[in-house]
Amino acid sequence: MSPRTPDFKLALFVLASGLAALAVIAVTQQNGSAPAPAAQPTFVRPRHSVTIRQPIQQPRVETGKTDPQGHPITVSCGSCHATSAPRPDTRLASELDEFHQGLQYQHGSLTCLSCHDASNYDQLRLADGRGVPFPEAMSLCAQCHGPQYRDYSHGSHGGMTGHWDLSRGPRQRNHCVDCHDPHAPQFPVVQPAFPLPADRGLKSTSTAAPHHG
Ligand code: HEC
Ligand code: HEC
Ligand code: HEC
Ligand code: HEC
């Protein structure tokens, strides 16, 4: 023990003088001419953005022909509709006897022209007649489905991916039509059913069963 005592004292001395030096630096900085900052600097992370997916493009119709480069030739909706009279009472896909035959349509008792703009088939329309570009269809859904749109805006309808805490990363919201087909928006009713009994002898009882082969 005793041979070490001088070393220990030396160490104490070094430590003490170091602390004293630090204190002097702190005091001179406080009394220095530079004004002290008004508030403690806080650590701010940038807030990331919330984006809403835009799955809807401007729809066009394929003619079945291709250009010399082999790209399909498409026409705008207006290229037929600008020259034909709109039919405001069409409310069933089965009433379409010439065109748009495969359309699945079941949306309350809305007519097609509740949403499509009779004066310009290349856009949609709001209830007061103002036109809406196709990619902004959500404002149209919101007009008739206020409660669901309100829930959506609060985050309790429609889901999201990414970060809840926007200081950690961006968030992405789904568009209504990511889940609801605008022409047949209702979700199919799910039938309650008993799960099949778990049996190792039966290969495909559970959807969670691993795939073999
Ligand atoms: C090749 C011509 C043609 C093109 C292109 C076309 N349509 Fe039509 N569309 C028709 C015809 C014909 C009808 C009349 C209904 C029928 O088939 O009897 C119709 C009916 C409709 C209707 C029902 C209301 C009404 O006025 O009859 C809507 C809505 C509609 N089309 C929307 C569109 C949209 C949106 C596009 C673009 C994606 C489009 N159409 C492109 C030919 C066309
Ligand atoms: C609730 C509003 C709404 C109603 C009602 C509606 N549509 Fe649409 N329609 C849309 C929206 C939104 C799109 C764009 C969808 C997309 O691009 O995913 C669209 C796209 C279309 C298109 C082009 C893309 C496609 O799916 O072929 C045609 C054609 C069309 N509608 C015809 C009709 C016809 C015919 C009716 C009536 C039988 C009708 N729509 C009723 C909202 C509506
Ligand atoms: C002009 C008014 C109007 C517009 C615009 C409209 N809807 Fe609807 N929607 C209705 C009506 C009316 C019903 C039928 C409600 C019922 O039967 O109880 C309905 C039904 C629905 C349903 C099914 C509700 C259920 O339980 O059956 C969904 C989902 C829906 N709409 C989504 C949408 C989406 C998504 C859009 C935008 C692309 C849209 N709607 C645009 C009026 C509208
Ligand atoms: C992530 C998918 C998803 C998105 C995005 C979404 N919904 Fe829904 N929506 C659902 C489901 C699931 C139901 C419930 C179906 C059921 O209960 O049978 C529903 C139900 C509805 C109904 C029927 C009434 C009700 O509340 O049960 C309406 C109307 C509706 N949604 C409108 C909208 C509108 C408008 C938007 C966009 C602002 C939207 N939804 C976005 C999945 C979605």
mmCIF file of C-alpha atoms and ligand atoms in Angstrom:
data_model
loop_
_atom_site.group_PDB
_atom_site.id
_atom_site.type_symbol
_atom_site.label_atom_id
_atom_site.label_comp_id
_atom_site.label_asym_id
_atom_site.label_seq_id
_atom_site.Cartn_x
_atom_site.Cartn_y
_atom_site.Cartn_z
ATOM 1 C CA MET A 1 0.000 0.000 0.000
ATOM 2 C CA SER A 2 2.498 2.568 1.228
ATOM 3 C CA PRO A 3 4.679 2.684 -1.948
ATOM 4 C CA ARG A 4 1.597 3.683 -3.841
ATOM 5 C CA THR A 5 0.572 6.605 -1.677
ATOM 6 C CA PRO A 6 2.650 9.287 -3.509
ATOM 7 C CA ASP A 7 1.089 8.182 -6.836
ATOM 8 C CA PHE A 8 -2.352 8.430 -5.335
ATOM 9 C CA LYS A 9 -1.668 11.916 -4.021
ATOM 10 C CA LEU A 10 -0.313 12.963 -7.377
ATOM 11 C CA ALA A 11 -3.453 11.680 -9.073
ATOM 12 C CA LEU A 12 -5.636 13.609 -6.652
ATOM 13 C CA PHE A 13 -3.645 16.762 -7.303
ATOM 14 C CA VAL A 14 -3.959 16.406 -11.063
ATOM 15 C CA LEU A 15 -7.714 15.820 -10.783
ATOM 16 C CA ALA A 16 -8.230 18.767 -8.469
ATOM 17 C CA SER A 17 -6.255 21.163 -10.631
ATOM 18 C CA GLY A 18 -8.151 19.969 -13.711
ATOM 19 C CA LEU A 19 -11.478 20.700 -12.038
ATOM 20 C CA ALA A 20 -10.253 24.105 -10.947
ATOM 21 C CA ALA A 21 -9.199 24.920 -14.491
ATOM 22 C CA LEU A 22 -12.640 23.915 -15.780
ATOM 23 C CA ALA A 23 -14.345 26.111 -13.188
ATOM 24 C CA VAL A 24 -12.188 29.080 -14.234
ATOM 25 C CA ILE A 25 -13.093 28.522 -17.891
ATOM 26 C CA ALA A 26 -16.800 28.321 -16.989
ATOM 27 C CA VAL A 27 -16.690 31.517 -14.971
ATOM 28 C CA THR A 28 -14.774 33.472 -17.623
ATOM 29 C CA GLN A 29 -17.234 32.310 -20.253
ATOM 30 C CA GLN A 30 -20.209 33.454 -18.158
ATOM 31 C CA ASN A 31 -18.624 36.827 -17.464
ATOM 32 C CA GLY A 32 -17.393 37.180 -21.027
ATOM 33 C CA SER A 33 -18.639 39.964 -23.296
ATOM 34 C CA ALA A 34 -20.678 37.628 -25.545
ATOM 35 C CA PRO A 35 -24.368 37.720 -24.511
ATOM 36 C CA ALA A 36 -25.670 34.441 -23.139
ATOM 37 C CA PRO A 37 -28.211 32.737 -25.435
ATOM 38 C CA ALA A 38 -31.788 33.498 -24.413
ATOM 39 C CA ALA A 39 -32.984 29.908 -24.243
ATOM 40 C CA GLN A 40 -31.317 26.565 -23.846
ATOM 41 C CA PRO A 41 -30.739 25.160 -27.322
ATOM 42 C CA THR A 42 -33.204 22.309 -27.864
ATOM 43 C CA PHE A 43 -32.615 19.374 -30.124
ATOM 44 C CA VAL A 44 -35.097 19.706 -32.996
ATOM 45 C CA ARG A 45 -35.624 16.917 -35.470
ATOM 46 C CA PRO A 46 -37.175 17.913 -38.787
ATOM 47 C CA ARG A 47 -40.845 16.963 -39.134
ATOM 48 C CA HIS A 48 -41.422 14.674 -42.044
ATOM 49 C CA SER A 49 -44.425 14.961 -44.310
ATOM 50 C CA VAL A 50 -47.698 13.056 -44.676
ATOM 51 C CA THR A 51 -48.436 12.134 -48.256
ATOM 52 C CA ILE A 52 -51.628 10.667 -49.660
ATOM 53 C CA ARG A 53 -51.246 8.093 -52.367
ATOM 54 C CA GLN A 54 -52.619 9.186 -55.739
ATOM 55 C CA PRO A 55 -53.608 5.938 -57.461
ATOM 56 C CA ILE A 56 -55.969 7.557 -59.984
ATOM 57 C CA GLN A 57 -54.548 8.622 -63.330
ATOM 58 C CA GLN A 58 -56.374 10.427 -66.076
ATOM 59 C CA PRO A 59 -58.315 7.501 -67.598
ATOM 60 C CA ARG A 60 -58.107 6.834 -71.326
ATOM 61 C CA VAL A 61 -59.533 4.086 -73.492
ATOM 62 C CA GLU A 62 -57.410 1.704 -75.523
ATOM 63 C CA THR A 63 -58.421 1.446 -79.155
ATOM 64 C CA GLY A 64 -56.807 -1.941 -79.650
ATOM 65 C CA LYS A 65 -54.461 -0.464 -82.275
ATOM 66 C CA THR A 66 -50.765 0.278 -81.860
ATOM 67 C CA ASP A 67 -48.589 3.066 -83.222
ATOM 68 C CA PRO A 68 -45.491 2.323 -85.392
ATOM 69 C CA GLN A 69 -43.379 2.035 -82.196
ATOM 70 C CA GLY A 70 -45.745 -0.633 -80.882
ATOM 71 C CA HIS A 71 -47.306 1.476 -78.123
ATOM 72 C CA PRO A 72 -51.081 1.056 -77.722
ATOM 73 C CA ILE A 73 -53.117 3.939 -79.128
ATOM 74 C CA THR A 74 -55.514 5.392 -76.577
ATOM 75 C CA VAL A 75 -58.228 8.002 -76.846
ATOM 76 C CA SER A 76 -59.538 10.423 -74.232
ATOM 77 C CA CYS A 77 -63.006 9.973 -72.780
ATOM 78 C CA GLY A 78 -64.047 13.196 -74.447
ATOM 79 C CA SER A 79 -63.157 11.977 -77.928
ATOM 80 C CA CYS A 80 -66.428 9.991 -77.970
ATOM 81 C CA HIS A 81 -68.427 11.886 -75.403
ATOM 82 C CA ALA A 82 -67.875 15.393 -76.744
ATOM 83 C CA THR A 83 -69.938 14.454 -79.779
ATOM 84 C CA SER A 84 -72.678 12.353 -78.171
ATOM 85 C CA ALA A 85 -75.425 13.556 -75.854
ATOM 86 C CA PRO A 86 -74.894 12.569 -72.215
ATOM 87 C CA ARG A 87 -77.409 10.175 -70.758
ATOM 88 C CA PRO A 88 -78.117 11.453 -67.281
ATOM 89 C CA ASP A 89 -80.267 8.577 -66.067
ATOM 90 C CA THR A 90 -77.791 5.777 -66.523
ATOM 91 C CA ARG A 91 -77.493 4.183 -63.102
ATOM 92 C CA LEU A 92 -76.906 0.545 -63.969
ATOM 93 C CA ALA A 93 -74.028 -1.021 -65.836
ATOM 94 C CA SER A 94 -76.588 -3.215 -67.611
ATOM 95 C CA GLU A 95 -78.015 -0.053 -69.223
ATOM 96 C CA LEU A 96 -74.737 0.365 -71.111
ATOM 97 C CA ASP A 97 -75.562 -1.507 -74.263
ATOM 98 C CA GLU A 98 -72.748 -0.381 -76.549
ATOM 99 C CA PHE A 99 -69.681 0.376 -74.536
ATOM 100 C CA HIS A 100 -68.114 0.013 -71.058
ATOM 101 C CA GLN A 101 -69.788 -3.386 -70.993
ATOM 102 C CA GLY A 102 -67.592 -5.046 -68.389
ATOM 103 C CA LEU A 103 -68.040 -2.302 -65.794
ATOM 104 C CA GLN A 104 -69.010 -3.608 -62.365
ATOM 105 C CA TYR A 105 -71.294 -1.000 -60.883
ATOM 106 C CA GLN A 106 -73.112 -0.942 -57.530
ATOM 107 C CA HIS A 107 -72.989 2.375 -55.678
ATOM 108 C CA GLY A 108 -76.260 3.139 -53.929
ATOM 109 C CA SER A 109 -78.698 4.499 -56.498
ATOM 110 C CA LEU A 110 -76.246 7.052 -57.891
ATOM 111 C CA THR A 111 -76.379 7.747 -61.592
ATOM 112 C CA CYS A 112 -73.089 7.728 -63.498
ATOM 113 C CA LEU A 113 -73.350 11.485 -63.895
ATOM 114 C CA SER A 114 -73.547 12.017 -60.111
ATOM 115 C CA CYS A 115 -69.760 11.761 -60.321
ATOM 116 C CA HIS A 116 -68.820 12.074 -64.001
ATOM 117 C CA ASP A 117 -69.076 15.548 -65.495
ATOM 118 C CA ALA A 118 -71.687 15.553 -68.265
ATOM 119 C CA SER A 119 -70.130 18.656 -69.839
ATOM 120 C CA ASN A 120 -66.589 17.170 -69.864
ATOM 121 C CA TYR A 121 -66.153 13.417 -69.524
ATOM 122 C CA ASP A 122 -62.416 13.901 -68.944
ATOM 123 C CA GLN A 123 -63.146 15.005 -65.383
ATOM 124 C CA LEU A 124 -65.468 14.386 -62.444
ATOM 125 C CA ARG A 125 -67.895 16.822 -60.880
ATOM 126 C CA LEU A 126 -68.846 17.968 -57.389
ATOM 127 C CA ALA A 127 -72.459 18.262 -56.268
ATOM 128 C CA ASP A 128 -72.563 21.967 -57.161
ATOM 129 C CA GLY A 129 -71.433 21.222 -60.711
ATOM 130 C CA ARG A 130 -67.800 22.315 -60.378
ATOM 131 C CA GLY A 131 -65.386 20.048 -62.230
ATOM 132 C CA VAL A 132 -62.806 17.921 -60.385
ATOM 133 C CA PRO A 133 -59.766 16.372 -62.081
ATOM 134 C CA PHE A 134 -59.751 12.570 -61.736
ATOM 135 C CA PRO A 135 -56.687 12.465 -59.450
ATOM 136 C CA GLU A 136 -58.567 14.657 -56.921
ATOM 137 C CA ALA A 137 -61.498 12.249 -56.601
ATOM 138 C CA MET A 138 -61.164 12.194 -52.811
ATOM 139 C CA SER A 139 -62.839 15.596 -52.537
ATOM 140 C CA LEU A 140 -65.803 14.014 -54.315
ATOM 141 C CA CYS A 141 -65.988 11.046 -51.930
ATOM 142 C CA ALA A 142 -65.742 13.477 -49.010
ATOM 143 C CA GLN A 143 -68.810 15.427 -50.151
ATOM 144 C CA CYS A 144 -71.134 12.466 -49.694
ATOM 145 C CA HIS A 145 -69.274 10.549 -46.986
ATOM 146 C CA GLY A 146 -68.515 13.310 -44.506
ATOM 147 C CA PRO A 147 -68.296 11.104 -41.383
ATOM 148 C CA GLN A 148 -65.897 8.652 -43.004
ATOM 149 C CA TYR A 149 -63.810 11.496 -44.425
ATOM 150 C CA ARG A 150 -63.689 13.122 -40.976
ATOM 151 C CA ASP A 151 -62.572 9.802 -39.465
ATOM 152 C CA TYR A 152 -60.029 9.463 -42.243
ATOM 153 C CA SER A 153 -58.660 12.938 -41.541
ATOM 154 C CA HIS A 154 -58.264 11.993 -37.866
ATOM 155 C CA GLY A 155 -56.479 8.791 -38.831
ATOM 156 C CA SER A 156 -59.124 6.319 -37.629
ATOM 157 C CA HIS A 157 -60.290 5.222 -41.103
ATOM 158 C CA GLY A 158 -58.193 4.248 -44.057
ATOM 159 C CA GLY A 159 -54.963 3.119 -42.459
ATOM 160 C CA MET A 160 -51.452 4.427 -42.891
ATOM 161 C CA THR A 161 -47.909 3.218 -43.303
ATOM 162 C CA GLY A 162 -44.686 4.734 -42.112
ATOM 163 C CA HIS A 163 -44.171 6.610 -38.877
ATOM 164 C CA TRP A 164 -46.665 7.688 -36.249
ATOM 165 C CA ASP A 165 -44.005 10.050 -34.849
ATOM 166 C CA LEU A 166 -43.306 12.390 -37.757
ATOM 167 C CA SER A 167 -40.000 13.441 -36.240
ATOM 168 C CA ARG A 168 -38.741 9.944 -37.012
ATOM 169 C CA GLY A 169 -39.877 9.547 -40.596
ATOM 170 C CA PRO A 170 -42.586 10.255 -43.164
ATOM 171 C CA ARG A 171 -46.084 8.796 -43.214
ATOM 172 C CA GLN A 172 -48.104 7.646 -46.186
ATOM 173 C CA ARG A 173 -51.905 7.531 -46.273
ATOM 174 C CA ASN A 174 -54.028 5.411 -48.569
ATOM 175 C CA HIS A 175 -56.509 6.920 -50.961
ATOM 176 C CA CYS A 176 -60.182 5.926 -50.591
ATOM 177 C CA VAL A 177 -59.982 4.037 -53.883
ATOM 178 C CA ASP A 178 -57.022 1.962 -52.686
ATOM 179 C CA CYS A 179 -59.671 0.063 -50.730
ATOM 180 C CA HIS A 180 -63.019 0.996 -52.282
ATOM 181 C CA ASP A 181 -63.672 0.629 -55.987
ATOM 182 C CA PRO A 182 -65.512 3.881 -56.821
ATOM 183 C CA HIS A 183 -67.958 1.880 -58.939
ATOM 184 C CA ALA A 184 -68.558 -0.904 -56.416
ATOM 185 C CA PRO A 185 -67.321 0.439 -53.092
ATOM 186 C CA GLN A 186 -68.977 -1.863 -50.601
ATOM 187 C CA PHE A 187 -66.823 -4.482 -48.946
ATOM 188 C CA PRO A 188 -68.068 -8.021 -49.447
ATOM 189 C CA VAL A 189 -69.725 -9.250 -46.286
ATOM 190 C CA VAL A 190 -67.452 -11.697 -44.535
ATOM 191 C CA GLN A 191 -69.182 -14.932 -43.591
ATOM 192 C CA PRO A 192 -68.407 -16.086 -40.068
ATOM 193 C CA ALA A 193 -67.109 -19.652 -40.192
ATOM 194 C CA PHE A 194 -65.610 -22.123 -37.781
ATOM 195 C CA PRO A 195 -61.923 -22.753 -38.360
ATOM 196 C CA LEU A 196 -61.165 -26.224 -39.615
ATOM 197 C CA PRO A 197 -59.737 -28.514 -36.959
ATOM 198 C CA ALA A 198 -55.963 -28.519 -36.760
ATOM 199 C CA ASP A 199 -54.787 -31.937 -37.872
ATOM 200 C CA ARG A 200 -51.242 -32.756 -38.867
ATOM 201 C CA GLY A 201 -52.585 -35.406 -41.211
ATOM 202 C CA LEU A 202 -54.510 -32.809 -43.203
ATOM 203 C CA LYS A 203 -52.014 -30.754 -45.150
ATOM 204 C CA SER A 204 -53.973 -27.639 -46.099
ATOM 205 C CA THR A 205 -56.209 -26.948 -43.099
ATOM 206 C CA SER A 206 -54.567 -23.747 -41.974
ATOM 207 C CA THR A 207 -53.650 -20.726 -44.026
ATOM 208 C CA ALA A 208 -50.680 -20.362 -41.705
ATOM 209 C CA ALA A 209 -49.380 -23.798 -42.695
ATOM 210 C CA PRO A 210 -45.994 -23.549 -44.381
ATOM 211 C CA HIS A 211 -45.822 -24.341 -48.050
ATOM 212 C CA HIS A 212 -44.038 -27.547 -48.975
ATOM 213 C CA GLY A 213 -42.119 -28.090 -52.119
HETATM 214 C C1 HEC B 1 -65.250 4.680 -78.063
HETATM 215 C C2 HEC B 1 -66.192 5.651 -77.537
HETATM 216 C C3 HEC B 1 -66.178 5.898 -76.031
HETATM 217 C C4 HEC B 1 -65.108 6.250 -75.252
HETATM 218 C C5 HEC B 1 -63.646 6.458 -75.672
HETATM 219 C C6 HEC B 1 -65.625 6.433 -73.918
HETATM 220 N N1 HEC B 1 -66.974 6.194 -73.881
HETATM 221 FE FE1 HEC B 1 -68.193 6.418 -72.270
HETATM 222 N N2 HEC B 1 -69.787 5.775 -73.382
HETATM 223 C C7 HEC B 1 -69.731 5.487 -74.738
HETATM 224 C C8 HEC B 1 -71.060 5.176 -75.187
HETATM 225 C C9 HEC B 1 -71.440 4.763 -76.606
HETATM 226 C C10 HEC B 1 -71.901 5.306 -74.060
HETATM 227 C C11 HEC B 1 -73.425 5.173 -74.067
HETATM 228 C C12 HEC B 1 -73.882 4.068 -73.254
HETATM 229 C C13 HEC B 1 -74.019 2.795 -74.036
HETATM 230 O O1 HEC B 1 -73.048 2.059 -74.164
HETATM 231 O O2 HEC B 1 -75.132 2.530 -74.440
HETATM 232 C C14 HEC B 1 -71.067 5.668 -72.950
HETATM 233 C C15 HEC B 1 -71.534 5.894 -71.650
HETATM 234 C C16 HEC B 1 -70.792 6.451 -70.632
HETATM 235 C C17 HEC B 1 -71.308 6.851 -69.343
HETATM 236 C C18 HEC B 1 -72.766 6.733 -68.866
HETATM 237 C C19 HEC B 1 -73.488 8.050 -69.016
HETATM 238 C C20 HEC B 1 -73.813 8.409 -70.433
HETATM 239 O O3 HEC B 1 -73.662 9.588 -70.790
HETATM 240 O O4 HEC B 1 -74.203 7.529 -71.204
HETATM 241 C C21 HEC B 1 -70.252 7.343 -68.636
HETATM 242 C C22 HEC B 1 -70.266 7.924 -67.248
HETATM 243 C C23 HEC B 1 -69.069 7.212 -69.471
HETATM 244 N N3 HEC B 1 -69.430 6.683 -70.670
HETATM 245 C C24 HEC B 1 -67.817 7.585 -69.066
HETATM 246 C C25 HEC B 1 -66.682 7.460 -69.864
HETATM 247 C C26 HEC B 1 -65.330 7.736 -69.392
HETATM 248 C C27 HEC B 1 -64.981 8.210 -68.002
HETATM 249 C C28 HEC B 1 -64.510 7.493 -70.446
HETATM 250 C C29 HEC B 1 -62.982 7.572 -70.467
HETATM 251 C C30 HEC B 1 -62.312 6.602 -69.653
HETATM 252 C C31 HEC B 1 -65.329 7.075 -71.573
HETATM 253 N N4 HEC B 1 -66.634 7.064 -71.176
HETATM 254 C C32 HEC B 1 -64.839 6.803 -72.842
HETATM 255 C C33 HEC B 1 -68.642 5.536 -75.552
HETATM 256 C C34 HEC B 1 -67.346 5.855 -75.156
HETATM 257 C C1 HEC B 2 -69.025 7.590 -56.993
HETATM 258 C C2 HEC B 2 -68.579 8.265 -58.161
HETATM 259 C C3 HEC B 2 -68.678 7.525 -59.478
HETATM 260 C C4 HEC B 2 -69.821 7.017 -60.077
HETATM 261 C C5 HEC B 2 -71.237 7.040 -59.549
HETATM 262 C C6 HEC B 2 -69.407 6.471 -61.345
HETATM 263 N N1 HEC B 2 -68.053 6.632 -61.509
HETATM 264 FE FE1 HEC B 2 -66.949 6.088 -63.121
HETATM 265 N N2 HEC B 2 -65.252 6.683 -62.164
HETATM 266 C C7 HEC B 2 -65.190 7.273 -60.929
HETATM 267 C C8 HEC B 2 -63.808 7.443 -60.550
HETATM 268 C C9 HEC B 2 -63.302 8.053 -59.242
HETATM 269 C C10 HEC B 2 -63.029 6.933 -61.606
HETATM 270 C C11 HEC B 2 -61.512 6.828 -61.698
HETATM 271 C C12 HEC B 2 -61.173 5.436 -61.207
HETATM 272 C C13 HEC B 2 -59.729 5.051 -61.353
HETATM 273 O O1 HEC B 2 -59.041 5.551 -62.245
HETATM 274 O O2 HEC B 2 -59.312 4.168 -60.584
HETATM 275 C C14 HEC B 2 -63.975 6.478 -62.628
HETATM 276 C C15 HEC B 2 -63.605 5.914 -63.840
HETATM 277 C C16 HEC B 2 -64.490 5.539 -64.840
HETATM 278 C C17 HEC B 2 -64.111 5.038 -66.137
HETATM 279 C C18 HEC B 2 -62.677 4.846 -66.646
HETATM 280 C C19 HEC B 2 -61.940 3.782 -65.902
HETATM 281 C C20 HEC B 2 -62.670 2.483 -65.834
HETATM 282 O O3 HEC B 2 -62.882 2.002 -64.713
HETATM 283 O O4 HEC B 2 -63.057 1.958 -66.880
HETATM 284 C C21 HEC B 2 -65.268 4.761 -66.818
HETATM 285 C C22 HEC B 2 -65.400 4.203 -68.215
HETATM 286 C C23 HEC B 2 -66.374 5.086 -65.950
HETATM 287 N N3 HEC B 2 -65.859 5.564 -64.753
HETATM 288 C C24 HEC B 2 -67.692 4.939 -66.283
HETATM 289 C C25 HEC B 2 -68.743 5.023 -65.366
HETATM 290 C C26 HEC B 2 -70.107 4.618 -65.644
HETATM 291 C C27 HEC B 2 -70.589 4.071 -66.965
HETATM 292 C C28 HEC B 2 -70.825 4.836 -64.502
HETATM 293 C C29 HEC B 2 -72.295 4.497 -64.241
HETATM 294 C C30 HEC B 2 -72.707 3.127 -64.519
HETATM 295 C C31 HEC B 2 -69.909 5.419 -63.508
HETATM 296 N N4 HEC B 2 -68.681 5.484 -64.069
HETATM 297 C C32 HEC B 2 -70.268 5.837 -62.239
HETATM 298 C C33 HEC B 2 -66.263 7.642 -60.150
HETATM 299 C C34 HEC B 2 -67.567 7.278 -60.388
HETATM 300 C C1 HEC B 3 -73.125 11.824 -54.829
HETATM 301 C C2 HEC B 3 -72.893 11.181 -53.558
HETATM 302 C C3 HEC B 3 -71.798 10.138 -53.453
HETATM 303 C C4 HEC B 3 -70.508 10.227 -53.890
HETATM 304 C C5 HEC B 3 -69.847 11.344 -54.665
HETATM 305 C C6 HEC B 3 -69.837 9.031 -53.423
HETATM 306 N N1 HEC B 3 -70.724 8.230 -52.751
HETATM 307 FE FE1 HEC B 3 -70.316 6.455 -51.853
HETATM 308 N N2 HEC B 3 -72.288 6.160 -51.503
HETATM 309 C C7 HEC B 3 -73.287 7.074 -51.755
HETATM 310 C C8 HEC B 3 -74.590 6.466 -51.466
HETATM 311 C C9 HEC B 3 -75.932 7.138 -51.625
HETATM 312 C C10 HEC B 3 -74.297 5.131 -51.019
HETATM 313 C C11 HEC B 3 -75.291 4.080 -50.580
HETATM 314 C C12 HEC B 3 -75.464 4.199 -49.099
HETATM 315 C C13 HEC B 3 -76.357 3.126 -48.564
HETATM 316 O O1 HEC B 3 -76.823 2.281 -49.319
HETATM 317 O O2 HEC B 3 -76.545 3.138 -47.356
HETATM 318 C C14 HEC B 3 -72.847 4.991 -51.022
HETATM 319 C C15 HEC B 3 -72.173 3.860 -50.601
HETATM 320 C C16 HEC B 3 -70.785 3.805 -50.426
HETATM 321 C C17 HEC B 3 -70.067 2.769 -49.732
HETATM 322 C C18 HEC B 3 -70.658 1.513 -49.144
HETATM 323 C C19 HEC B 3 -71.341 1.786 -47.862
HETATM 324 C C20 HEC B 3 -72.097 0.558 -47.426
HETATM 325 O O3 HEC B 3 -71.994 0.218 -46.263
HETATM 326 O O4 HEC B 3 -72.763 -0.011 -48.286
HETATM 327 C C21 HEC B 3 -68.744 3.075 -49.777
HETATM 328 C C22 HEC B 3 -67.608 2.291 -49.178
HETATM 329 C C23 HEC B 3 -68.629 4.294 -50.537
HETATM 330 N N3 HEC B 3 -69.889 4.713 -50.899
HETATM 331 C C24 HEC B 3 -67.427 4.897 -50.870
HETATM 332 C C25 HEC B 3 -67.312 5.976 -51.738
HETATM 333 C C26 HEC B 3 -66.072 6.446 -52.305
HETATM 334 C C27 HEC B 3 -64.710 5.826 -52.054
HETATM 335 C C28 HEC B 3 -66.372 7.526 -53.090
HETATM 336 C C29 HEC B 3 -65.433 8.352 -53.953
HETATM 337 C C30 HEC B 3 -64.813 7.640 -55.078
HETATM 338 C C31 HEC B 3 -67.804 7.730 -53.015
HETATM 339 N N4 HEC B 3 -68.332 6.760 -52.196
HETATM 340 C C32 HEC B 3 -68.502 8.764 -53.643
HETATM 341 C C33 HEC B 3 -73.109 8.369 -52.216
HETATM 342 C C34 HEC B 3 -71.949 8.865 -52.752
HETATM 343 C C1 HEC B 4 -57.328 0.852 -45.831
HETATM 344 C C2 HEC B 4 -58.555 0.664 -46.533
HETATM 345 C C3 HEC B 4 -59.584 1.790 -46.535
HETATM 346 C C4 HEC B 4 -59.412 3.093 -46.967
HETATM 347 C C5 HEC B 4 -58.153 3.769 -47.476
HETATM 348 C C6 HEC B 4 -60.721 3.708 -46.841
HETATM 349 N N1 HEC B 4 -61.624 2.803 -46.353
HETATM 350 FE FE1 HEC B 4 -63.618 3.103 -46.117
HETATM 351 N N2 HEC B 4 -63.821 1.253 -45.305
HETATM 352 C C7 HEC B 4 -62.808 0.332 -45.165
HETATM 353 C C8 HEC B 4 -63.315 -0.809 -44.438
HETATM 354 C C9 HEC B 4 -62.518 -2.064 -44.094
HETATM 355 C C10 HEC B 4 -64.659 -0.531 -44.139
HETATM 356 C C11 HEC B 4 -65.623 -1.368 -43.327
HETATM 357 C C12 HEC B 4 -66.334 -2.362 -44.123
HETATM 358 C C13 HEC B 4 -67.284 -3.105 -43.214
HETATM 359 O O1 HEC B 4 -67.422 -2.766 -42.035
HETATM 360 O O2 HEC B 4 -67.923 -4.019 -43.707
HETATM 361 C C14 HEC B 4 -64.955 0.766 -44.720
HETATM 362 C C15 HEC B 4 -66.227 1.359 -44.695
HETATM 363 C C16 HEC B 4 -66.533 2.534 -45.385
HETATM 364 C C17 HEC B 4 -67.874 3.043 -45.604
HETATM 365 C C18 HEC B 4 -69.148 2.355 -45.182
HETATM 366 C C19 HEC B 4 -69.710 2.920 -43.875
HETATM 367 C C20 HEC B 4 -68.852 2.541 -42.714
HETATM 368 O O3 HEC B 4 -68.288 3.450 -42.071
HETATM 369 O O4 HEC B 4 -68.743 1.339 -42.410
HETATM 370 C C21 HEC B 4 -67.754 4.215 -46.292
HETATM 371 C C22 HEC B 4 -68.893 5.129 -46.744
HETATM 372 C C23 HEC B 4 -66.340 4.437 -46.515
HETATM 373 N N3 HEC B 4 -65.633 3.397 -45.965
HETATM 374 C C24 HEC B 4 -65.812 5.517 -47.181
HETATM 375 C C25 HEC B 4 -64.446 5.795 -47.292
HETATM 376 C C26 HEC B 4 -63.899 7.047 -47.786
HETATM 377 C C27 HEC B 4 -64.720 8.238 -48.244
HETATM 378 C C28 HEC B 4 -62.525 6.926 -47.771
HETATM 379 C C29 HEC B 4 -61.467 7.972 -48.122
HETATM 380 C C30 HEC B 4 -61.566 9.236 -47.421
HETATM 381 C C31 HEC B 4 -62.234 5.581 -47.279
HETATM 382 N N4 HEC B 4 -63.429 4.944 -46.984
HETATM 383 C C32 HEC B 4 -60.970 5.035 -47.165
HETATM 384 C C33 HEC B 4 -61.533 0.455 -45.657
HETATM 385 C C34 HEC B 4 -60.976 1.612 -46.144
#
